[in-house]
Structures are given as structure tokens and as C-alpha cells.
Amino acid sequence: MAFSRRDFVKTSVLGAVAAGVGTLAQGEELAAQQHESQSSSYKRPIIIAAHNGFNYIEDPYTFLKNGGDTLDAALRVVKGPEDDPKDTSVGLGGLPNEEGVVELDSCCMHGPTRRAGSVGGMRNIKNVSLVAKAVMTDTGHVMLVGEGAERFAVARGFPRENLLTDHSRKIWLLWKEYHSNNDWWGPGLADPRWQAPQEQPEGKPQSELWRERFLRLEEHAADLGIAPELRREAVYKVLFPPTGTIHCSALNEKGEISGCTTTSGLAYKLPGRVGDSPIIGAGCYTDQDVGSAGATGSGEENIKVAGAHTIIENMRHGMTPKEAGLDALQRIVRNYNHDMKKLQFVDMVYYVLRKDGAYAGVSLWTGYEASKPHQIVVHDGTRRVENTTPVFQAFSHDFPPEPKLPAEVKKQFE
Ligand code: GLY
């Protein structure tokens, strides 16, 4: 379906910048001009990562510079968010599946030895990226899942622990209650807090409905004992379930390269759902002859275009990191026949590092909103964040596809 300017202005977030996107016809999507490493003498060593690697990249960079292995350097970066109970997208404290159980996915590839390891749907072990490495080094397999992966990890000495922090558990309970009109979650009839469902008067404005949703959820959050300063964030995570992940690729002075990706996956997913992060070739792919790439975002979409592998093959055939990443994103656009009404609910970021040190961060959309652009973290002697190059210079729409949160309500509840 072609995308009209009228539809876009109606359904998308951005006014001024979006106006250009609305006029795009099939096959003409915007590849925005942005930074690309254009120098012929790229810096090595270099580490690139998703935005949540920023606080954890300094020591691994020193480790890499001092001769440390490229995969170990990348694993040291992603271990930071895995260990951090406040990062609700990875490892300990990750948001759970719909049954309240944290299930983690991860994979890694070691360029110099051309090996790979992966674990999917793994419970009770926080450093799944290290378990993925152990699958690579200590088994004849490439991928272990579920209970078998957990038993393997315990046998290799990884401690079993409850990954559902009190905070994530309360957010999950809030999510249950929000969806509980037709089930037994939340206060029952005998509870003084029980409220009869209210008739919605015809034509009640969206802004009013949203305000009511926010206020009701904030009340529930208070009932659940979520601290006042954390309530709003919890409400957003219920209304707009996040996908969060970290990818990291590392290249040393000798030109050795490796990569890894780790995640708790889509919040409130079906138990057993495995995303792109543990799929070698989707969430991460490294080829010692070419480079390394990884992904964060809509896992289902990325699996269908084998994103990381597509990017590496594109570079093998001569594309720059940016061109290679944008081409993979265009395949997602093609999968939806350029239908912007659907694509606005999809988001994807690729992190691309070529063997000579050239790199790029590319994304389907500019970000979630003006204050939250998609970014790539880079350390090549200088630690920094750079905005990604988007296919569409506009903002994605949160999933699930509720009517757009009106700006005035967002302002009131930010
Ligand atoms: N990209 C993370 C996931 O979809 O699980």
C-alpha cells in the first residue's frame, strides 16, 4: 500500500521532518545523509556498541588495546548491562515473559577462529553472553536452548539466581492488571478498590481516554508499592512494552574481529519466544574476512531478513558499512510492501564494523522521539555516541498499535 502524506501526518509523530517522508513513493525511501566513516585510514582498535554500552566500554577498550582478545573485549562490554539490575532489557532485572519469568537470549562469534555459540530462552542465569561463549568453547554444538542450556550453564559453574528483580516483578504485575478486565488478576469484587467497568460515552476524545489510562495505572502502581519516582517509567513500560538489547563488536590492531549480542527480548512475550539476538546471522554475525554486525529492535523482522548476515554479505560485495546496513533495512521495508501504516510500528537498529575499522550505525527510524534518537556508541581512543543514519527521518510509533498518545497528554505525563 502506498503511503500518503495525509496518513503520515495523521499517524506519525513528527510534524516538520516527517513532511518529507510522506511524499515518498515505493522504492524512494530516504537514506538520510549522515556521518559515514569516509577516511581511508580508519582507527584500530575500535569497539562499537548499542547505546547502553556507553558506561561499560572504557575498560574493555583498554583491555583490547593491551592485546586482549576481541570477543572477550566485546563480552566485557555487554556483561555491564547484564549485571545491572536497573537495565530492564538485558540479563538481571530484564522484563519477564507474560508468565513473569525472565528468559534470555544471546549469541557470539569469534572471528579469528571462525567459531560461534548461542543460547536461547534461557532462565535463571544472568550472564547468558558468557554461556554462549562457553557453548562455543566447551561443546561441539553451536546453540543450546531452554532447560538444556540452563543445565549446561550450571554444570559449567554459572550460578543459578532469580533474575526477576522486585522492580521488574511489579512492572509485570502492573502489566497483568492493565490487561485484566477479563481475568482474575487485580482486585476482586470483594475488594474496596474494585470498580465497575465504566461506560465510555460515544466520541470521548482520545486525549481523555489516555489521561484516564495513565491515572488508573499510576494508582495501580502506587497500590503495588512502586516508588513514586519510578511510577511513570513503569507505566510507560506497561503501555509500550520495550524491546531492549545490547550488541557489541570489537576489532583489534591486527584486524581480528568478533561480536556478541544479548537480551531479555520483548517484554511480556509468550513463554518460549526466541528473538533475533541468539540467531547467528540475525542478531549478530562476524566474518573475519569482512567485518561484524549486530542488531537491536524488532527481532521478528530482523530474523526474516537475516539482518547481520545480509550486512556482512553486502560489505563482502563492496558496499560501505552504511550502505550495507541501509540495504538490510530496505528489505524490511520491502517485506511490508512499503506500507508505512505498518512500518511505523517496526523499529530496527544495526551496528556495523568493517574489518578495516570503518563503521556505521543505521536505523529504520530516527528514534522514538526528538529527545531519544537512535545512537551508536564508539570507542577508538575517544569514547562517544553518534546518531544513527535513518531510512526514514521521522519517529517510530510504539507497539502495540494503540491510537497515538496525544502530545498534550505525553507532556502532562512525561
Ligand atoms: N531484538 C531483541 C528481540 O527482539 O528479542
Short mmCIF file of N, CA, C and O and ligand atoms in Angstrom, two decimals, residues 105 243-245 263 265-266 273 275-277 295-300, ligand 1:
data_model
loop_
_atom_site.label_atom_id
_atom_site.label_comp_id
_atom_site.label_asym_id
_atom_site.label_seq_id
_atom_site.Cartn_x
_atom_site.Cartn_y
_atom_site.Cartn_z
N ASP A 105 18.29 -14.41 25.79
CA ASP A 105 18.85 -14.91 24.52
C ASP A 105 20.21 -14.25 24.28
O ASP A 105 20.36 -13.04 24.55
N THR A 243 11.46 -3.42 23.58
CA THR A 243 12.47 -4.44 23.25
C THR A 243 13.78 -3.75 23.57
O THR A 243 14.00 -2.63 23.17
N GLY A 244 14.63 -4.38 24.28
CA GLY A 244 15.93 -3.77 24.55
C GLY A 244 16.95 -4.86 24.41
O GLY A 244 16.63 -6.03 24.58
N THR A 245 18.13 -4.49 24.10
CA THR A 245 19.16 -5.47 23.76
C THR A 245 20.47 -4.72 23.78
O THR A 245 20.49 -3.50 23.68
N THR A 263 20.20 -10.21 25.32
CA THR A 263 18.92 -9.53 25.56
C THR A 263 18.00 -10.34 26.47
O THR A 263 18.16 -11.55 26.61
N GLY A 265 14.91 -9.79 25.55
CA GLY A 265 13.90 -9.90 24.49
C GLY A 265 12.70 -9.02 24.73
O GLY A 265 12.69 -8.13 25.59
N LEU A 266 11.70 -9.26 23.97
CA LEU A 266 10.47 -8.47 24.02
C LEU A 266 9.78 -8.65 25.37
O LEU A 266 9.53 -9.79 25.80
N ARG A 273 9.24 -17.74 23.40
CA ARG A 273 9.54 -16.89 22.23
C ARG A 273 11.05 -16.61 22.21
O ARG A 273 11.64 -16.20 23.20
N GLY A 275 13.89 -14.40 20.10
CA GLY A 275 14.01 -13.31 19.15
C GLY A 275 15.19 -13.50 18.23
O GLY A 275 15.67 -14.62 17.99
N ASP A 276 15.70 -12.39 17.71
CA ASP A 276 16.83 -12.45 16.77
C ASP A 276 18.18 -12.56 17.46
O ASP A 276 19.15 -13.03 16.87
N SER A 277 18.23 -12.13 18.74
CA SER A 277 19.55 -12.00 19.39
C SER A 277 20.37 -13.28 19.45
O SER A 277 21.59 -13.22 19.33
N ALA A 295 22.36 -6.32 15.87
CA ALA A 295 21.08 -5.63 15.78
C ALA A 295 20.42 -5.45 17.14
O ALA A 295 20.61 -6.26 18.04
N THR A 296 19.63 -4.39 17.25
CA THR A 296 18.66 -4.25 18.34
C THR A 296 17.35 -3.81 17.68
O THR A 296 17.37 -3.15 16.65
N GLY A 297 16.23 -4.18 18.29
CA GLY A 297 14.94 -3.76 17.73
C GLY A 297 14.01 -4.94 17.52
O GLY A 297 14.09 -5.94 18.24
N SER A 298 13.16 -4.83 16.51
CA SER A 298 12.10 -5.82 16.29
C SER A 298 12.68 -7.15 15.82
O SER A 298 12.95 -7.35 14.63
N GLY A 299 12.84 -8.07 16.77
CA GLY A 299 13.53 -9.33 16.48
C GLY A 299 12.90 -10.12 15.36
O GLY A 299 13.59 -10.69 14.50
N GLU A 300 11.56 -10.16 15.34
CA GLU A 300 10.87 -10.96 14.33
C GLU A 300 11.20 -10.45 12.93
O GLU A 300 11.43 -11.24 12.01
N1 GLY B 1 15.95 -7.69 19.35
C1 GLY B 1 15.58 -8.29 20.56
C2 GLY B 1 14.39 -9.14 20.46
O1 GLY B 1 13.52 -8.91 19.64
O2 GLY B 1 14.27 -10.05 21.24
#
